[in-house]
């Protein structure tokens, strides 16, 4: 079985964990965090797209993304 290719780069994810206070971060932790972030961002993107379509637009605006992230 092959590995999933992530859209989110892993190095910045590791830096986010370090900035949050981790002294060291395992590759498994980075992989898990990346997977969770990807799932969350895909859900927000889908909701933002639905909001823009409901508003009769093809373009997703900042407000659509912010509203989608709240729910």
PDB file of N, CA and C in Angstrom:
ATOM      1  N   UNK A   1       0.840  -1.186   0.000  1.00  0.00           N
ATOM      2  CA  UNK A   1       0.000   0.000   0.000  1.00  0.00           C
ATOM      3  C   UNK A   1       0.879   1.242   0.000  1.00  0.00           C
ATOM      4  N   UNK A   2       0.522   2.204  -0.834  1.00  0.00           N
ATOM      5  CA  UNK A   2       1.280   3.431  -0.923  1.00  0.00           C
ATOM      6  C   UNK A   2       0.841   4.449   0.110  1.00  0.00           C
ATOM      7  N   UNK A   3       1.691   5.397   0.327  1.00  0.00           N
ATOM      8  CA  UNK A   3       1.386   6.479   1.251  1.00  0.00           C
ATOM      9  C   UNK A   3       0.589   7.553   0.548  1.00  0.00           C
ATOM     10  N   UNK A   4      -0.286   8.213   1.302  1.00  0.00           N
ATOM     11  CA  UNK A   4      -1.023   9.343   0.752  1.00  0.00           C
ATOM     12  C   UNK A   4      -0.069  10.517   0.565  1.00  0.00           C
ATOM     13  N   UNK A   5      -0.231  11.222  -0.511  1.00  0.00           N
ATOM     14  CA  UNK A   5       0.554  12.420  -0.741  1.00  0.00           C
ATOM     15  C   UNK A   5      -0.243  13.590  -0.178  1.00  0.00           C
ATOM     16  N   UNK A   6       0.391  14.344   0.699  1.00  0.00           N
ATOM     17  CA  UNK A   6      -0.286  15.456   1.352  1.00  0.00           C
ATOM     18  C   UNK A   6      -0.047  16.751   0.587  1.00  0.00           C
ATOM     19  N   UNK A   7      -1.062  17.583   0.569  1.00  0.00           N
ATOM     20  CA  UNK A   7      -0.943  18.906  -0.042  1.00  0.00           C
ATOM     21  C   UNK A   7      -0.196  19.840   0.904  1.00  0.00           C
ATOM     22  N   UNK A   8      -0.351  19.604   2.202  1.00  0.00           N
ATOM     23  CA  UNK A   8       0.265  20.452   3.221  1.00  0.00           C
ATOM     24  C   UNK A   8       1.697  19.961   3.466  1.00  0.00           C
ATOM     25  N   UNK A   9       2.679  20.846   3.318  1.00  0.00           N
ATOM     26  CA  UNK A   9       4.069  20.443   3.547  1.00  0.00           C
ATOM     27  C   UNK A   9       4.302  20.077   5.015  1.00  0.00           C
ATOM     28  N   UNK A  10       5.112  19.073   5.243  1.00  0.00           N
ATOM     29  CA  UNK A  10       5.307  18.563   6.601  1.00  0.00           C
ATOM     30  C   UNK A  10       6.267  19.404   7.439  1.00  0.00           C
ATOM     31  N   UNK A  11       7.241  20.047   6.833  1.00  0.00           N
ATOM     32  CA  UNK A  11       8.201  20.845   7.602  1.00  0.00           C
ATOM     33  C   UNK A  11       7.510  21.976   8.375  1.00  0.00           C
ATOM     34  N   UNK A  12       6.618  22.748   7.744  1.00  0.00           N
ATOM     35  CA  UNK A  12       5.928  23.793   8.505  1.00  0.00           C
ATOM     36  C   UNK A  12       5.043  23.227   9.618  1.00  0.00           C
ATOM     37  N   UNK A  13       4.488  22.040   9.401  1.00  0.00           N
ATOM     38  CA  UNK A  13       3.664  21.408  10.435  1.00  0.00           C
ATOM     39  C   UNK A  13       4.530  21.102  11.655  1.00  0.00           C
ATOM     40  N   UNK A  14       5.712  20.594  11.425  1.00  0.00           N
ATOM     41  CA  UNK A  14       6.644  20.347  12.524  1.00  0.00           C
ATOM     42  C   UNK A  14       6.999  21.626  13.252  1.00  0.00           C
ATOM     43  N   UNK A  15       7.194  22.707  12.500  1.00  0.00           N
ATOM     44  CA  UNK A  15       7.510  23.999  13.118  1.00  0.00           C
ATOM     45  C   UNK A  15       6.344  24.516  13.950  1.00  0.00           C
ATOM     46  N   UNK A  16       5.115  24.283  13.495  1.00  0.00           N
ATOM     47  CA  UNK A  16       3.939  24.698  14.266  1.00  0.00           C
ATOM     48  C   UNK A  16       3.934  23.986  15.618  1.00  0.00           C
ATOM     49  N   UNK A  17       4.199  22.690  15.609  1.00  0.00           N
ATOM     50  CA  UNK A  17       4.243  21.933  16.862  1.00  0.00           C
ATOM     51  C   UNK A  17       5.371  22.427  17.766  1.00  0.00           C
ATOM     52  N   UNK A  18       6.517  22.753  17.183  1.00  0.00           N
ATOM     53  CA  UNK A  18       7.636  23.278  17.970  1.00  0.00           C
ATOM     54  C   UNK A  18       7.292  24.653  18.545  1.00  0.00           C
ATOM     55  N   UNK A  19       6.641  25.478  17.743  1.00  0.00           N
ATOM     56  CA  UNK A  19       6.248  26.812  18.205  1.00  0.00           C
ATOM     57  C   UNK A  19       5.240  26.716  19.350  1.00  0.00           C
ATOM     58  N   UNK A  20       4.449  25.636  19.359  1.00  0.00           N
ATOM     59  CA  UNK A  20       3.466  25.419  20.415  1.00  0.00           C
ATOM     60  C   UNK A  20       4.123  24.943  21.709  1.00  0.00           C
ATOM     61  N   UNK A  21       5.426  24.677  21.652  1.00  0.00           N
ATOM     62  CA  UNK A  21       6.140  24.335  22.871  1.00  0.00           C
ATOM     63  C   UNK A  21       6.805  22.974  22.901  1.00  0.00           C
ATOM     64  N   UNK A  22       6.656  22.182  21.853  1.00  0.00           N
ATOM     65  CA  UNK A  22       7.287  20.860  21.834  1.00  0.00           C
ATOM     66  C   UNK A  22       8.804  21.010  21.709  1.00  0.00           C
ATOM     67  N   UNK A  23       9.533  20.247  22.495  1.00  0.00           N
ATOM     68  CA  UNK A  23      10.999  20.259  22.401  1.00  0.00           C
ATOM     69  C   UNK A  23      11.456  19.420  21.211  1.00  0.00           C
ATOM     70  N   UNK A  24      10.780  18.295  21.026  1.00  0.00           N
ATOM     71  CA  UNK A  24      11.064  17.406  19.901  1.00  0.00           C
ATOM     72  C   UNK A  24       9.732  16.909  19.356  1.00  0.00           C
ATOM     73  N   UNK A  25       9.714  16.594  18.054  1.00  0.00           N
ATOM     74  CA  UNK A  25       8.486  16.127  17.409  1.00  0.00           C
ATOM     75  C   UNK A  25       8.825  14.911  16.556  1.00  0.00           C
ATOM     76  N   UNK A  26       8.112  13.812  16.788  1.00  0.00           N
ATOM     77  CA  UNK A  26       8.357  12.604  15.999  1.00  0.00           C
ATOM     78  C   UNK A  26       7.728  12.739  14.615  1.00  0.00           C
ATOM     79  N   UNK A  27       8.235  11.967  13.681  1.00  0.00           N
ATOM     80  CA  UNK A  27       7.678  11.974  12.327  1.00  0.00           C
ATOM     81  C   UNK A  27       6.236  11.491  12.336  1.00  0.00           C
ATOM     82  N   UNK A  28       5.921  10.525  13.214  1.00  0.00           N
ATOM     83  CA  UNK A  28       4.539  10.043  13.327  1.00  0.00           C
ATOM     84  C   UNK A  28       3.598  11.154  13.779  1.00  0.00           C
ATOM     85  N   UNK A  29       4.074  12.003  14.697  1.00  0.00           N
ATOM     86  CA  UNK A  29       3.257  13.124  15.164  1.00  0.00           C
ATOM     87  C   UNK A  29       3.017  14.119  14.033  1.00  0.00           C
ATOM     88  N   UNK A  30       4.054  14.406  13.270  1.00  0.00           N
ATOM     89  CA  UNK A  30       3.917  15.312  12.124  1.00  0.00           C
ATOM     90  C   UNK A  30       2.946  14.726  11.108  1.00  0.00           C
ATOM     91  N   UNK A  31       3.073  13.434  10.832  1.00  0.00           N
ATOM     92  CA  UNK A  31       2.180  12.775   9.876  1.00  0.00           C
ATOM     93  C   UNK A  31       0.727  12.838  10.343  1.00  0.00           C
ATOM     94  N   UNK A  32       0.496  12.551  11.625  1.00  0.00           N
ATOM     95  CA  UNK A  32      -0.867  12.573  12.166  1.00  0.00           C
ATOM     96  C   UNK A  32      -1.440  13.982  12.128  1.00  0.00           C
ATOM     97  N   UNK A  33      -0.631  14.963  12.535  1.00  0.00           N
ATOM     98  CA  UNK A  33      -1.089  16.353  12.550  1.00  0.00           C
ATOM     99  C   UNK A  33      -1.396  16.829  11.133  1.00  0.00           C
ATOM    100  N   UNK A  34      -0.558  16.454  10.191  1.00  0.00           N
ATOM    101  CA  UNK A  34      -0.771  16.816   8.788  1.00  0.00           C
ATOM    102  C   UNK A  34      -2.065  16.210   8.264  1.00  0.00           C
ATOM    103  N   UNK A  35      -2.313  14.952   8.591  1.00  0.00           N
ATOM    104  CA  UNK A  35      -3.538  14.283   8.152  1.00  0.00           C
ATOM    105  C   UNK A  35      -4.781  14.971   8.727  1.00  0.00           C
ATOM    106  N   UNK A  36      -4.728  15.316  10.009  1.00  0.00           N
ATOM    107  CA  UNK A  36      -5.864  15.987  10.654  1.00  0.00           C
ATOM    108  C   UNK A  36      -6.084  17.368  10.046  1.00  0.00           C
ATOM    109  N   UNK A  37      -5.006  18.122   9.844  1.00  0.00           N
ATOM    110  CA  UNK A  37      -5.131  19.448   9.227  1.00  0.00           C
ATOM    111  C   UNK A  37      -5.719  19.359   7.826  1.00  0.00           C
ATOM    112  N   UNK A  38      -5.290  18.371   7.062  1.00  0.00           N
ATOM    113  CA  UNK A  38      -5.800  18.190   5.705  1.00  0.00           C
ATOM    114  C   UNK A  38      -7.294  17.908   5.723  1.00  0.00           C
ATOM    115  N   UNK A  39      -7.724  17.014   6.611  1.00  0.00           N
ATOM    116  CA  UNK A  39      -9.152  16.697   6.714  1.00  0.00           C
ATOM    117  C   UNK A  39      -9.964  17.930   7.095  1.00  0.00           C
ATOM    118  N   UNK A  40      -9.461  18.696   8.069  1.00  0.00           N
ATOM    119  CA  UNK A  40     -10.181  19.888   8.518  1.00  0.00           C
ATOM    120  C   UNK A  40     -10.270  20.939   7.413  1.00  0.00           C
ATOM    121  N   UNK A  41      -9.153  21.171   6.724  1.00  0.00           N
ATOM    122  CA  UNK A  41      -9.159  22.197   5.683  1.00  0.00           C
ATOM    123  C   UNK A  41     -10.021  21.796   4.493  1.00  0.00           C
ATOM    124  N   UNK A  42     -10.062  20.502   4.181  1.00  0.00           N
ATOM    125  CA  UNK A  42     -10.929  20.047   3.090  1.00  0.00           C
ATOM    126  C   UNK A  42     -12.398  20.265   3.436  1.00  0.00           C
ATOM    127  N   UNK A  43     -12.781  20.029   4.694  1.00  0.00           N
ATOM    128  CA  UNK A  43     -14.166  20.257   5.122  1.00  0.00           C
ATOM    129  C   UNK A  43     -14.521  21.738   5.047  1.00  0.00           C
ATOM    130  N   UNK A  44     -13.609  22.593   5.504  1.00  0.00           N
ATOM    131  CA  UNK A  44     -13.848  24.038   5.452  1.00  0.00           C
ATOM    132  C   UNK A  44     -13.947  24.503   4.005  1.00  0.00           C
ATOM    133  N   UNK A  45     -13.071  24.005   3.140  1.00  0.00           N
ATOM    134  CA  UNK A  45     -13.097  24.389   1.725  1.00  0.00           C
ATOM    135  C   UNK A  45     -14.411  23.982   1.074  1.00  0.00           C
ATOM    136  N   UNK A  46     -14.887  22.789   1.395  1.00  0.00           N
ATOM    137  CA  UNK A  46     -16.148  22.318   0.824  1.00  0.00           C
ATOM    138  C   UNK A  46     -17.311  23.199   1.288  1.00  0.00           C
ATOM    139  N   UNK A  47     -17.339  23.522   2.590  1.00  0.00           N
ATOM    140  CA  UNK A  47     -18.408  24.388   3.107  1.00  0.00           C
ATOM    141  C   UNK A  47     -18.331  25.783   2.502  1.00  0.00           C
ATOM    142  N   UNK A  48     -17.123  26.322   2.354  1.00  0.00           N
ATOM    143  CA  UNK A  48     -16.961  27.652   1.764  1.00  0.00           C
ATOM    144  C   UNK A  48     -17.451  27.664   0.322  1.00  0.00           C
ATOM    145  N   UNK A  49     -17.175  26.598  -0.407  1.00  0.00           N
ATOM    146  CA  UNK A  49     -17.648  26.479  -1.787  1.00  0.00           C
ATOM    147  C   UNK A  49     -19.168  26.429  -1.835  1.00  0.00           C
ATOM    148  N   UNK A  50     -19.768  25.672  -0.921  1.00  0.00           N
ATOM    149  CA  UNK A  50     -21.232  25.590  -0.859  1.00  0.00           C
ATOM    150  C   UNK A  50     -21.844  26.952  -0.532  1.00  0.00           C
ATOM    151  N   UNK A  51     -21.218  27.694   0.373  1.00  0.00           N
ATOM    152  CA  UNK A  51     -21.709  29.026   0.741  1.00  0.00           C
ATOM    153  C   UNK A  51     -21.666  29.954  -0.466  1.00  0.00           C
ATOM    154  N   UNK A  52     -20.561  29.931  -1.215  1.00  0.00           N
ATOM    155  CA  UNK A  52     -20.455  30.815  -2.381  1.00  0.00           C
ATOM    156  C   UNK A  52     -21.476  30.438  -3.448  1.00  0.00           C
ATOM    157  N   UNK A  53     -21.698  29.140  -3.654  1.00  0.00           N
ATOM    158  CA  UNK A  53     -22.702  28.704  -4.633  1.00  0.00           C
ATOM    159  C   UNK A  53     -24.098  29.121  -4.191  1.00  0.00           C
ATOM    160  N   UNK A  54     -24.374  28.997  -2.894  1.00  0.00           N
ATOM    161  CA  UNK A  54     -25.682  29.394  -2.365  1.00  0.00           C
ATOM    162  C   UNK A  54     -25.920  30.895  -2.570  1.00  0.00           C
ATOM    163  N   UNK A  55     -24.829  31.660  -2.544  1.00  0.00           N
ATOM    164  CA  UNK A  55     -24.919  33.107  -2.760  1.00  0.00           C
ATOM    165  C   UNK A  55     -24.937  33.468  -4.239  1.00  0.00           C
ATOM    166  N   UNK A  56     -24.924  32.464  -5.113  1.00  0.00           N
ATOM    167  CA  UNK A  56     -24.985  32.708  -6.550  1.00  0.00           C
ATOM    168  C   UNK A  56     -23.652  33.097  -7.161  1.00  0.00           C
ATOM    169  N   UNK A  57     -22.561  32.771  -6.492  1.00  0.00           N
ATOM    170  CA  UNK A  57     -21.236  33.123  -6.996  1.00  0.00           C
ATOM    171  C   UNK A  57     -20.430  31.880  -7.322  1.00  0.00           C
ATOM    172  N   UNK A  58     -19.483  32.045  -8.250  1.00  0.00           N
ATOM    173  CA  UNK A  58     -18.534  30.983  -8.570  1.00  0.00           C
ATOM    174  C   UNK A  58     -17.241  31.172  -7.781  1.00  0.00           C
ATOM    175  N   UNK A  59     -17.025  32.388  -7.303  1.00  0.00           N
ATOM    176  CA  UNK A  59     -15.805  32.729  -6.588  1.00  0.00           C
ATOM    177  C   UNK A  59     -16.016  32.600  -5.085  1.00  0.00           C
ATOM    178  N   UNK A  60     -15.096  31.931  -4.422  1.00  0.00           N
ATOM    179  CA  UNK A  60     -15.125  31.829  -2.963  1.00  0.00           C
ATOM    180  C   UNK A  60     -14.431  33.066  -2.404  1.00  0.00           C
ATOM    181  N   UNK A  61     -15.122  33.776  -1.516  1.00  0.00           N
ATOM    182  CA  UNK A  61     -14.580  34.988  -0.908  1.00  0.00           C
ATOM    183  C   UNK A  61     -14.072  34.699   0.502  1.00  0.00           C
ATOM    184  N   UNK A  62     -13.329  35.644   1.027  1.00  0.00           N
ATOM    185  CA  UNK A  62     -12.787  35.522   2.384  1.00  0.00           C
ATOM    186  C   UNK A  62     -13.891  35.260   3.401  1.00  0.00           C
ATOM    187  N   UNK A  63     -14.989  35.984   3.284  1.00  0.00           N
ATOM    188  CA  UNK A  63     -16.103  35.809   4.212  1.00  0.00           C
ATOM    189  C   UNK A  63     -16.684  34.406   4.172  1.00  0.00           C
ATOM    190  N   UNK A  64     -16.697  33.798   2.998  1.00  0.00           N
ATOM    191  CA  UNK A  64     -17.181  32.424   2.861  1.00  0.00           C
ATOM    192  C   UNK A  64     -16.302  31.469   3.674  1.00  0.00           C
ATOM    193  N   UNK A  65     -15.003  31.674   3.578  1.00  0.00           N
ATOM    194  CA  UNK A  65     -14.056  30.817   4.292  1.00  0.00           C
ATOM    195  C   UNK A  65     -14.196  31.014   5.798  1.00  0.00           C
ATOM    196  N   UNK A  66     -14.277  32.270   6.219  1.00  0.00           N
ATOM    197  CA  UNK A  66     -14.409  32.546   7.659  1.00  0.00           C
ATOM    198  C   UNK A  66     -15.708  31.987   8.215  1.00  0.00           C
ATOM    199  N   UNK A  67     -16.790  32.129   7.478  1.00  0.00           N
ATOM    200  CA  UNK A  67     -18.078  31.585   7.911  1.00  0.00           C
ATOM    201  C   UNK A  67     -18.026  30.060   7.958  1.00  0.00           C
ATOM    202  N   UNK A  68     -17.430  29.456   6.971  1.00  0.00           N
ATOM    203  CA  UNK A  68     -17.314  27.998   6.928  1.00  0.00           C
ATOM    204  C   UNK A  68     -16.474  27.476   8.095  1.00  0.00           C
ATOM    205  N   UNK A  69     -15.463  28.225   8.485  1.00  0.00           N
ATOM    206  CA  UNK A  69     -14.588  27.793   9.576  1.00  0.00           C
ATOM    207  C   UNK A  69     -15.281  27.868  10.929  1.00  0.00           C
ATOM    208  N   UNK A  70     -16.284  28.718  11.044  1.00  0.00           N
ATOM    209  CA  UNK A  70     -17.006  28.862  12.314  1.00  0.00           C
ATOM    210  C   UNK A  70     -17.930  27.690  12.587  1.00  0.00           C
ATOM    211  N   UNK A  71     -18.357  27.011  11.548  1.00  0.00           N
ATOM    212  CA  UNK A  71     -19.352  25.947  11.734  1.00  0.00           C
ATOM    213  C   UNK A  71     -18.742  24.588  11.667  1.00  0.00           C
TER     214      UNK A  71
END
